[in-house]
PDB file of C-alpha atoms in Angstrom:
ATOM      1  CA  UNK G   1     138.673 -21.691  70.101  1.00 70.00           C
ATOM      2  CA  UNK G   2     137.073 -24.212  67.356  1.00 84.00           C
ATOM      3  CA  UNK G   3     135.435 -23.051  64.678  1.00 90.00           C
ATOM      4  CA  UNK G   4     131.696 -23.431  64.004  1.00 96.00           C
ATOM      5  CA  UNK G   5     130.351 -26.190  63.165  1.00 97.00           C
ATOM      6  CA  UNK G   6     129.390 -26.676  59.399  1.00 98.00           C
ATOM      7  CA  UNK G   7     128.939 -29.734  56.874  1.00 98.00           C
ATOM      8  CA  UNK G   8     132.119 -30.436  54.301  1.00 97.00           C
ATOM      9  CA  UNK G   9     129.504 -30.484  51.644  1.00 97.00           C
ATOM     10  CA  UNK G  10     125.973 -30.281  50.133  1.00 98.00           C
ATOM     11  CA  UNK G  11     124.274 -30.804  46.911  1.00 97.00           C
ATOM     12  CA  UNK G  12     121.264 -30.598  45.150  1.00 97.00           C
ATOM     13  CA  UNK G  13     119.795 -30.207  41.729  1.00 97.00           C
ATOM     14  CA  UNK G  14     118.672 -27.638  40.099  1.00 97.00           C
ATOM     15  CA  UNK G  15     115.193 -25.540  41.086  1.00 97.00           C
ATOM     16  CA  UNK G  16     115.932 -28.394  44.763  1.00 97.00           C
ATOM     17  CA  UNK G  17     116.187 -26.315  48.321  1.00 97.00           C
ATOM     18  CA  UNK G  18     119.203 -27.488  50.229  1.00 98.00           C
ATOM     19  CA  UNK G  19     119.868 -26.233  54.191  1.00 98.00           C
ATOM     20  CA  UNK G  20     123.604 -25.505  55.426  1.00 98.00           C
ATOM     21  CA  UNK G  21     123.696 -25.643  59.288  1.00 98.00           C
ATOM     22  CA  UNK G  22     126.137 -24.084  61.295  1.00 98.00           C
ATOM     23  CA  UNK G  23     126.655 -25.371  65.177  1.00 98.00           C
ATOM     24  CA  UNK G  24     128.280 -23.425  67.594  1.00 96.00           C
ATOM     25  CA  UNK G  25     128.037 -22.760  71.626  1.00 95.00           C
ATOM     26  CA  UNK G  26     125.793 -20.780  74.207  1.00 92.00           C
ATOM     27  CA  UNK G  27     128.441 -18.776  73.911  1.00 92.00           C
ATOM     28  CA  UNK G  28     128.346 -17.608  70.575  1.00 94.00           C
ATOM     29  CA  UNK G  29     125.504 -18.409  67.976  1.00 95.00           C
ATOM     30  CA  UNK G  30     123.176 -19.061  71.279  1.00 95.00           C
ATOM     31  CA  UNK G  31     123.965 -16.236  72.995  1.00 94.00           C
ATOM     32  CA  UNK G  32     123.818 -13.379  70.056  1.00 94.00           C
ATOM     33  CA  UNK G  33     121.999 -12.235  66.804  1.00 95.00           C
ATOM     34  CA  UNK G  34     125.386 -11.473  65.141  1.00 95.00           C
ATOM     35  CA  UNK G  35     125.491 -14.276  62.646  1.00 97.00           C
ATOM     36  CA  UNK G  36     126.524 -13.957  59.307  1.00 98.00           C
ATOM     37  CA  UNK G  37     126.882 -16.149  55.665  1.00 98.00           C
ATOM     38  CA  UNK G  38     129.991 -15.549  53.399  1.00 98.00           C
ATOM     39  CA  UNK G  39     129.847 -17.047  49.783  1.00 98.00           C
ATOM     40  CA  UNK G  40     133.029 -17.703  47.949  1.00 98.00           C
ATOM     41  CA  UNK G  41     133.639 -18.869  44.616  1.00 98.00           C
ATOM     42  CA  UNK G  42     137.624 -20.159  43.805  1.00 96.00           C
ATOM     43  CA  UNK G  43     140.001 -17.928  43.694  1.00 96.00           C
ATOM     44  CA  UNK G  44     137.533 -15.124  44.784  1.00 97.00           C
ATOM     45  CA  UNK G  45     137.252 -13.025  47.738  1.00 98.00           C
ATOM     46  CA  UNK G  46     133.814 -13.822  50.251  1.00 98.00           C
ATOM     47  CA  UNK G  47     130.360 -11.844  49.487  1.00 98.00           C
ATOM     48  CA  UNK G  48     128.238 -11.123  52.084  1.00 98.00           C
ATOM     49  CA  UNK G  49     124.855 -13.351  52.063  1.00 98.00           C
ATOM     50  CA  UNK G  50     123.080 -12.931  54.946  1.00 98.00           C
ATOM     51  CA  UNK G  51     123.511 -10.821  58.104  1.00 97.00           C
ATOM     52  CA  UNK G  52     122.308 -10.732  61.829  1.00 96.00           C
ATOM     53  CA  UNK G  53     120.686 -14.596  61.136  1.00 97.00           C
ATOM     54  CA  UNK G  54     117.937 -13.630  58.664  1.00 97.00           C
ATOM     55  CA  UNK G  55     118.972 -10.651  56.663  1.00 97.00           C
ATOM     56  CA  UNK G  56     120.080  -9.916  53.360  1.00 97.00           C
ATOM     57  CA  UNK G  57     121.912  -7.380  52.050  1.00 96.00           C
ATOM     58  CA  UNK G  58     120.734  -5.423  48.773  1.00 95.00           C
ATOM     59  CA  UNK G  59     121.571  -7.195  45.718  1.00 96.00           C
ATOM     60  CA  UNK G  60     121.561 -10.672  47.425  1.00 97.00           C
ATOM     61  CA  UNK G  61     118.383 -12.941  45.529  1.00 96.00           C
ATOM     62  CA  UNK G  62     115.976 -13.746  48.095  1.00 96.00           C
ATOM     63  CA  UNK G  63     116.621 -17.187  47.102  1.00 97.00           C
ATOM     64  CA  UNK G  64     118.775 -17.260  50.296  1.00 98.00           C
ATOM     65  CA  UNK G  65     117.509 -16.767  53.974  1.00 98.00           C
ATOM     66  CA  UNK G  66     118.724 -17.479  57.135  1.00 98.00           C
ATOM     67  CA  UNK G  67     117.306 -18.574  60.358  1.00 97.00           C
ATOM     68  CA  UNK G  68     118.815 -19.572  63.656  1.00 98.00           C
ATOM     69  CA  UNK G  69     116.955 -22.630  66.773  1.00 97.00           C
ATOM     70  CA  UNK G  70     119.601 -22.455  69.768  1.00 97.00           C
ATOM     71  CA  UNK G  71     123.307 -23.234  68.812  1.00 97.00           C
ATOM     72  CA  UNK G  72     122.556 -24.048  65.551  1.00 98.00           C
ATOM     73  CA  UNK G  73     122.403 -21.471  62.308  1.00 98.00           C
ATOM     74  CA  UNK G  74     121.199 -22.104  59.149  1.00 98.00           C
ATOM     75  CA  UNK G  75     121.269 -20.693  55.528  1.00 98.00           C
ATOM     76  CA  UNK G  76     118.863 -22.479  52.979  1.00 98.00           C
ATOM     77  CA  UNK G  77     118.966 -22.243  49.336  1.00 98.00           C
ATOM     78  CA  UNK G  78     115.988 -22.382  47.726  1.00 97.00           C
ATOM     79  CA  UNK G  79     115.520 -22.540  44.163  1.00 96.00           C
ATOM     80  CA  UNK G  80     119.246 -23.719  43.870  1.00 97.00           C
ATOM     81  CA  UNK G  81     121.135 -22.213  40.490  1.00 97.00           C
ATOM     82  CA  UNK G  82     124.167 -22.997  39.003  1.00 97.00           C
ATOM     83  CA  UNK G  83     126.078 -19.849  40.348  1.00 97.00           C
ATOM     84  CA  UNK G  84     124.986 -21.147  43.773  1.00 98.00           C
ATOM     85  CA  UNK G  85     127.809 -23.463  43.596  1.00 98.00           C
ATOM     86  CA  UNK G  86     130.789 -22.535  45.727  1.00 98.00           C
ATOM     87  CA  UNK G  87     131.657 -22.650  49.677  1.00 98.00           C
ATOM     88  CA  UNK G  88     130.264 -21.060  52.291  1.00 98.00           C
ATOM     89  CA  UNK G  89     131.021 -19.827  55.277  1.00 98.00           C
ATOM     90  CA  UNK G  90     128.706 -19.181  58.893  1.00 98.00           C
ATOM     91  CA  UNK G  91     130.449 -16.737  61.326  1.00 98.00           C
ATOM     92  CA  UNK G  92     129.605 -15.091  64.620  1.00 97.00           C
ATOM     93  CA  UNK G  93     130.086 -12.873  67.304  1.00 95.00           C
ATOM     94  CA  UNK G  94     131.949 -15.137  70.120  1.00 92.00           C
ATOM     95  CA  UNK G  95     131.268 -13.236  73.378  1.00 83.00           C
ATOM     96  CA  UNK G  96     135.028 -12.815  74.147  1.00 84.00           C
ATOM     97  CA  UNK G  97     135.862 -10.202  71.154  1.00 90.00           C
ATOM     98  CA  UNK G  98     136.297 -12.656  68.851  1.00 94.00           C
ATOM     99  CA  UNK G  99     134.916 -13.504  65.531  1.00 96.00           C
ATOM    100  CA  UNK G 100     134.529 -17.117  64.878  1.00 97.00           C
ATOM    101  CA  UNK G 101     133.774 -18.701  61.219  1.00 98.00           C
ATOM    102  CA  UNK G 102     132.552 -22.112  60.487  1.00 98.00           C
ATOM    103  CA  UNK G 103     134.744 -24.899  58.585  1.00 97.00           C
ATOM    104  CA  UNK G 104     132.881 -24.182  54.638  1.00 98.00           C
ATOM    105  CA  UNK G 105     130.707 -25.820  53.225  1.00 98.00           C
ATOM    106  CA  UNK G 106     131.192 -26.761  49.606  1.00 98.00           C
ATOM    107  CA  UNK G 107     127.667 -26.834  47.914  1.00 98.00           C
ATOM    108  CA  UNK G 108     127.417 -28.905  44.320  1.00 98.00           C
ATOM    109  CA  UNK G 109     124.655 -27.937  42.295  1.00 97.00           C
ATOM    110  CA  UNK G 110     124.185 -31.637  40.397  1.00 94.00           C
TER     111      UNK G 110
ATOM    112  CA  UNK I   1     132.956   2.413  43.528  1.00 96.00           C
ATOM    113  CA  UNK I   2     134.063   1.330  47.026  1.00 97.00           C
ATOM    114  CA  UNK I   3     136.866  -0.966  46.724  1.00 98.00           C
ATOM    115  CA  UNK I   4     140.005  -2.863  49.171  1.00 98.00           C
ATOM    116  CA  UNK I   5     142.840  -3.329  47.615  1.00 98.00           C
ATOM    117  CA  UNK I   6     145.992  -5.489  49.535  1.00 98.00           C
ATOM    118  CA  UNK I   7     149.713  -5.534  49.228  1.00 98.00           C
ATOM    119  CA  UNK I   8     152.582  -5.923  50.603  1.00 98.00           C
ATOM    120  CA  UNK I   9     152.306  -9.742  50.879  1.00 97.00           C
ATOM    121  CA  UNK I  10     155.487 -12.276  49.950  1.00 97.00           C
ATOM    122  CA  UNK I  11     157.564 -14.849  50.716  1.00 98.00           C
ATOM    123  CA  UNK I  12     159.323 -14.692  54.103  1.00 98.00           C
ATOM    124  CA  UNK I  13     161.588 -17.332  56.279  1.00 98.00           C
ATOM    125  CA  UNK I  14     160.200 -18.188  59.331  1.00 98.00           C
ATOM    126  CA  UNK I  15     160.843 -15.496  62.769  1.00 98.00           C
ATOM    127  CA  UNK I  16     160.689 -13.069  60.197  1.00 98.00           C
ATOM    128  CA  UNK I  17     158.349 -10.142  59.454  1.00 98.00           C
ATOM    129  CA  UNK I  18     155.889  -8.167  56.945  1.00 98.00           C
ATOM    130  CA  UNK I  19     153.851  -5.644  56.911  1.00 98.00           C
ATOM    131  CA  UNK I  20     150.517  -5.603  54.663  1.00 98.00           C
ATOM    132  CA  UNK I  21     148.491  -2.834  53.937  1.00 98.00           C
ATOM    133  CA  UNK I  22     144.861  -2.145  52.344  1.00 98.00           C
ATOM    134  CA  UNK I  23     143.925   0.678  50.433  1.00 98.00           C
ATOM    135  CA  UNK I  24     140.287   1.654  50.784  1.00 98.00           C
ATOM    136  CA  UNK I  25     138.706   3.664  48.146  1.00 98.00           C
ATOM    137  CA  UNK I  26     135.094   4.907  47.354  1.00 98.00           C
ATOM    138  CA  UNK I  27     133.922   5.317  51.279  1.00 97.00           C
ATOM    139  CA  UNK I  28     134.363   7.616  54.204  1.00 97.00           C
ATOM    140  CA  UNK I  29     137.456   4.730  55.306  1.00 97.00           C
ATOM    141  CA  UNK I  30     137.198   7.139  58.545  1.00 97.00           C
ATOM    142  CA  UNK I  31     133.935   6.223  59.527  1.00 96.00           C
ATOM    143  CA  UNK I  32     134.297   2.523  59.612  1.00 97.00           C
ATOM    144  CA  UNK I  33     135.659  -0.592  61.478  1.00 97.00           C
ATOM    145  CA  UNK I  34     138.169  -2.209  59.558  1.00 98.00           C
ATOM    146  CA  UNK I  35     138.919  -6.622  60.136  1.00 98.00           C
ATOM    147  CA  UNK I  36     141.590  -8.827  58.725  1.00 98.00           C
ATOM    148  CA  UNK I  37     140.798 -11.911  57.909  1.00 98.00           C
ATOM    149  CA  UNK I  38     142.963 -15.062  56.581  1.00 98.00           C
ATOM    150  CA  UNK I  39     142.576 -18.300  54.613  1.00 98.00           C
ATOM    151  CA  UNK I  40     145.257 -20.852  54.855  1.00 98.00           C
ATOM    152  CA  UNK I  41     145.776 -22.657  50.998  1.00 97.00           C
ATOM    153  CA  UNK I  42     142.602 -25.300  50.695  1.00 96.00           C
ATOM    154  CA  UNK I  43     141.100 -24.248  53.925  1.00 97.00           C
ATOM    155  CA  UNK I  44     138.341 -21.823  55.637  1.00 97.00           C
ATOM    156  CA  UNK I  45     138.468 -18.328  56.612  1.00 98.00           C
ATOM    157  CA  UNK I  46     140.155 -17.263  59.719  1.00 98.00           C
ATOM    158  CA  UNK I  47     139.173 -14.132  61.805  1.00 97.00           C
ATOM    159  CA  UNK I  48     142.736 -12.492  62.345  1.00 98.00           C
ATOM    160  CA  UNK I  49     142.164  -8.644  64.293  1.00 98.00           C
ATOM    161  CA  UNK I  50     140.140  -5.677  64.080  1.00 97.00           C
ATOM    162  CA  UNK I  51     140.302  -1.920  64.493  1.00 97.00           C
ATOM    163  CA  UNK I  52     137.941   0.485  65.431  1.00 96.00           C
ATOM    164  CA  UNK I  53     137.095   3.095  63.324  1.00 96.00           C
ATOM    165  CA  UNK I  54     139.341   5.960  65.256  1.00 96.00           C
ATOM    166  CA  UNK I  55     142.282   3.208  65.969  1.00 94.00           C
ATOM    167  CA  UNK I  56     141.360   3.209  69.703  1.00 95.00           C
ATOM    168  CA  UNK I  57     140.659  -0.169  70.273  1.00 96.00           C
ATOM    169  CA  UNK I  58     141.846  -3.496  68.786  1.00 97.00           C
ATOM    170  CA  UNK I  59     141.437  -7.014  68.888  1.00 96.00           C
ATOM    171  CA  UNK I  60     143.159  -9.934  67.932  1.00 97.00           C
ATOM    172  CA  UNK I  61     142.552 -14.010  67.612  1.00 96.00           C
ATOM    173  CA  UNK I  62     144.528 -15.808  70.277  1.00 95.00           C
ATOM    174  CA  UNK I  63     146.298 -17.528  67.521  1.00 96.00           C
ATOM    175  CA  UNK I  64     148.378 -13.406  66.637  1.00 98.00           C
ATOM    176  CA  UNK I  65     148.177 -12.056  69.829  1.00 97.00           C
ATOM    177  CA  UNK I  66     151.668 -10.704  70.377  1.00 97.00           C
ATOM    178  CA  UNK I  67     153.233 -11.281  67.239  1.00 98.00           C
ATOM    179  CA  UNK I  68     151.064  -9.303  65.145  1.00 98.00           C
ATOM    180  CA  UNK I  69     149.546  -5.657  65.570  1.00 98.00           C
ATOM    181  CA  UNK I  70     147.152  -3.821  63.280  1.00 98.00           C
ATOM    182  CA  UNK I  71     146.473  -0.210  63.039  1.00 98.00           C
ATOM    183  CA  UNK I  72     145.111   2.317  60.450  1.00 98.00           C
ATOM    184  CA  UNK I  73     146.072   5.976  59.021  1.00 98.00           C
ATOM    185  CA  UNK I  74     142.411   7.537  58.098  1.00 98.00           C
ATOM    186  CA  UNK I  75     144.512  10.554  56.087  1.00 98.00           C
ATOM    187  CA  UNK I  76     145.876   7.971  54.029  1.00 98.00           C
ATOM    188  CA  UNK I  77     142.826   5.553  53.929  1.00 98.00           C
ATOM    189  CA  UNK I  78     144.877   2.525  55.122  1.00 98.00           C
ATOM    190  CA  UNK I  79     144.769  -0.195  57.103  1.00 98.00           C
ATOM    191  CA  UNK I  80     148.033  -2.115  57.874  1.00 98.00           C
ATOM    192  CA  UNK I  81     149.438  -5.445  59.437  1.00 98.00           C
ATOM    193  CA  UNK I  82     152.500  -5.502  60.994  1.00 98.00           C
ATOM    194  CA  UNK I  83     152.847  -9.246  61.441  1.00 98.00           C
ATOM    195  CA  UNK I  84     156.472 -10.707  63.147  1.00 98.00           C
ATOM    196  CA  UNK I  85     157.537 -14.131  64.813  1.00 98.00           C
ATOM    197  CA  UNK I  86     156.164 -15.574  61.258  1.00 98.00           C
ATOM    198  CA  UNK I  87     155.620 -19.060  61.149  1.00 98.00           C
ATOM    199  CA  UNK I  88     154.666 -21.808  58.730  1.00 98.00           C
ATOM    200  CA  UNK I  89     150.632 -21.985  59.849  1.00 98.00           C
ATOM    201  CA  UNK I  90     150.572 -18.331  59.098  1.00 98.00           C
ATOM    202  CA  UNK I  91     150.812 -19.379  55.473  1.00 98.00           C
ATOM    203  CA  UNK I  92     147.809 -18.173  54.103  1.00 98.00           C
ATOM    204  CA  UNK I  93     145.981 -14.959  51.743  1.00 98.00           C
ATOM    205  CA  UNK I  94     144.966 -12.329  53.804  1.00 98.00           C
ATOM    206  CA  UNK I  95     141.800 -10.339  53.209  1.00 98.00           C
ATOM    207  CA  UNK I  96     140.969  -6.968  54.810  1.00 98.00           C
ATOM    208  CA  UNK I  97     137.637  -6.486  55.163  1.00 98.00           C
ATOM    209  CA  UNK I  98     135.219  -3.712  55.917  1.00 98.00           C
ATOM    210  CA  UNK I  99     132.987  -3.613  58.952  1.00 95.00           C
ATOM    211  CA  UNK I 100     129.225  -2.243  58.060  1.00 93.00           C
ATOM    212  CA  UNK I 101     127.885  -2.095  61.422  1.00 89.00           C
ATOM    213  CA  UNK I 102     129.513  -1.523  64.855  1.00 88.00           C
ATOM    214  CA  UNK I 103     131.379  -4.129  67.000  1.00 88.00           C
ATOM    215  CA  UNK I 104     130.192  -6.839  68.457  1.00 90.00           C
ATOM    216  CA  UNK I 105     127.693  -6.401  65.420  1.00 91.00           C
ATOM    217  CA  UNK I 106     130.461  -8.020  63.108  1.00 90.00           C
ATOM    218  CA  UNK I 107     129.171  -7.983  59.509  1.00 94.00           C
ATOM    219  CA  UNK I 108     132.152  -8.146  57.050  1.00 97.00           C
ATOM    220  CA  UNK I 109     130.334  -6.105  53.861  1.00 97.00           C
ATOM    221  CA  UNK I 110     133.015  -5.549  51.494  1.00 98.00           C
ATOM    222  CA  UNK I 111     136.091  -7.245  51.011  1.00 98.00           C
ATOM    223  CA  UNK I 112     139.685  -7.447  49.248  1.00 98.00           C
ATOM    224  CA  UNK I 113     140.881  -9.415  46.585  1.00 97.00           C
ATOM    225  CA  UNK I 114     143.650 -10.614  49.362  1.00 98.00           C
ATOM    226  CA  UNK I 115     147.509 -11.047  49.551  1.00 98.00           C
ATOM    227  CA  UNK I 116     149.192 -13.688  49.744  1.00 98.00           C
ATOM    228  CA  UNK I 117     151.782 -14.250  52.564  1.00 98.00           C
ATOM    229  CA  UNK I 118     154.280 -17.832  52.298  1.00 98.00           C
ATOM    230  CA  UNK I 119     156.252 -18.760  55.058  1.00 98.00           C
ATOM    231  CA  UNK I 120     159.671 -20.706  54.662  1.00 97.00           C
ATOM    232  CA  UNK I 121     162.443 -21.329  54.288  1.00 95.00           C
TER     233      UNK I 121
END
């Protein structure tokens, strides 16, 4: 199964609002409310963002929210900081006991 | 403070085997679903298997199935991978990572600092 579909990269500059989508199938992202947002920084393991499309967990700024139209997931930055920069990853519940993650997206804060 | 911690990771010729395991600390490890999860060097995150929280059920990306099997000891607060018929695109760290909610609600909460696992020869 492929994975999700995601953007290589995005930037923006400071205090900007910048939108990571995240395509997948009717099978997955259209057909369930279990889509999550990983953040990773190098060499570090992935923090939880966002989870079941639009929330966040405690501790998370509300600088990032999610939102999901069809196939197609989104996490948007708003506000973007410095520390924002690093990849991140969509995921979601496939339908077939599967989890499925998206390709990364590498955000540059200019 | 509720914390993962891997081992067991290594160098290892292809066709042969390892077994990882993750230490969970700070939680009722009992009372939760437990995933692995891998990253190839340079690339994304790969969903690998997951266990239920009493062992009872399992699942596993069509990419292990058969070569690798995962199970838990809750007395010991473990999770383990038994992974064999290694190959080179199983290269990769490998994170174990705690499930908050229930399956198919997959929401991957708290997470290792991973292991890394070469293969070749």
């Amino acid at each position: 199964q492929s994975a999700l579909t995601q953007p290589a990269s995005v930037s923006g500059s400071p205090g900007q609002s910048i939108t990571i989508s995240c395509t997948g199938t009717s099978s997955d992202i259209g057909d369930y409310n279990y889509v999550s947002w990983y953040q990773q920084h190098p060499g570090k393991a992935p923090k939880l963002m966002i989870f079941d499309v639009t929330n966040r967990p405690s501790g998370v700024p509300d600088r990032f929210s999610g939102s999901k139209s069809g196939n197609t997931a989104s996490l948007t930055i708003s506000g973007l900081q410095a520390e924002d920069e690093a990849d991140y990853y969509c995921s979601s519940y496939t339908g077939s006991s599967t989890l499925l993650f998206g390709g990364g997206t590498k955000v540059t804060v200019l | 403070e509720v914390q993962l911690v891997e081992s067991g990771g290594g160098l290892v010729q292809p066709g042969g085997s390892l077994r990882l395991s993750c230490a969970a600390s700070g939680f009722n490890f009992y009372n939760y679903e437990m995933n692995w999860v891998r990253q190839a060097p340079g690339k994304g995150l790969e969903w690998v298997s997951y266990i239920r929280s009493s062992g009872a059920t399992v699942y596993y990306a069509g990419s292990v199935k058969g070569r690798f099997t995962i199970s838990r000891d809750n007395a010991k607060n473990s999770l383990y991978l038994q992974m064999t018929s290694l190959r080179a695109e199983d290269t990769a760290v490998y994170y174990c990572a705690r499930g908050f909610f229930l399956w198919p609600r997959i929401t991957l909460d708290v997470w290792g600092q991973g292991t890394m696992v070469t293969v070749s020869s």
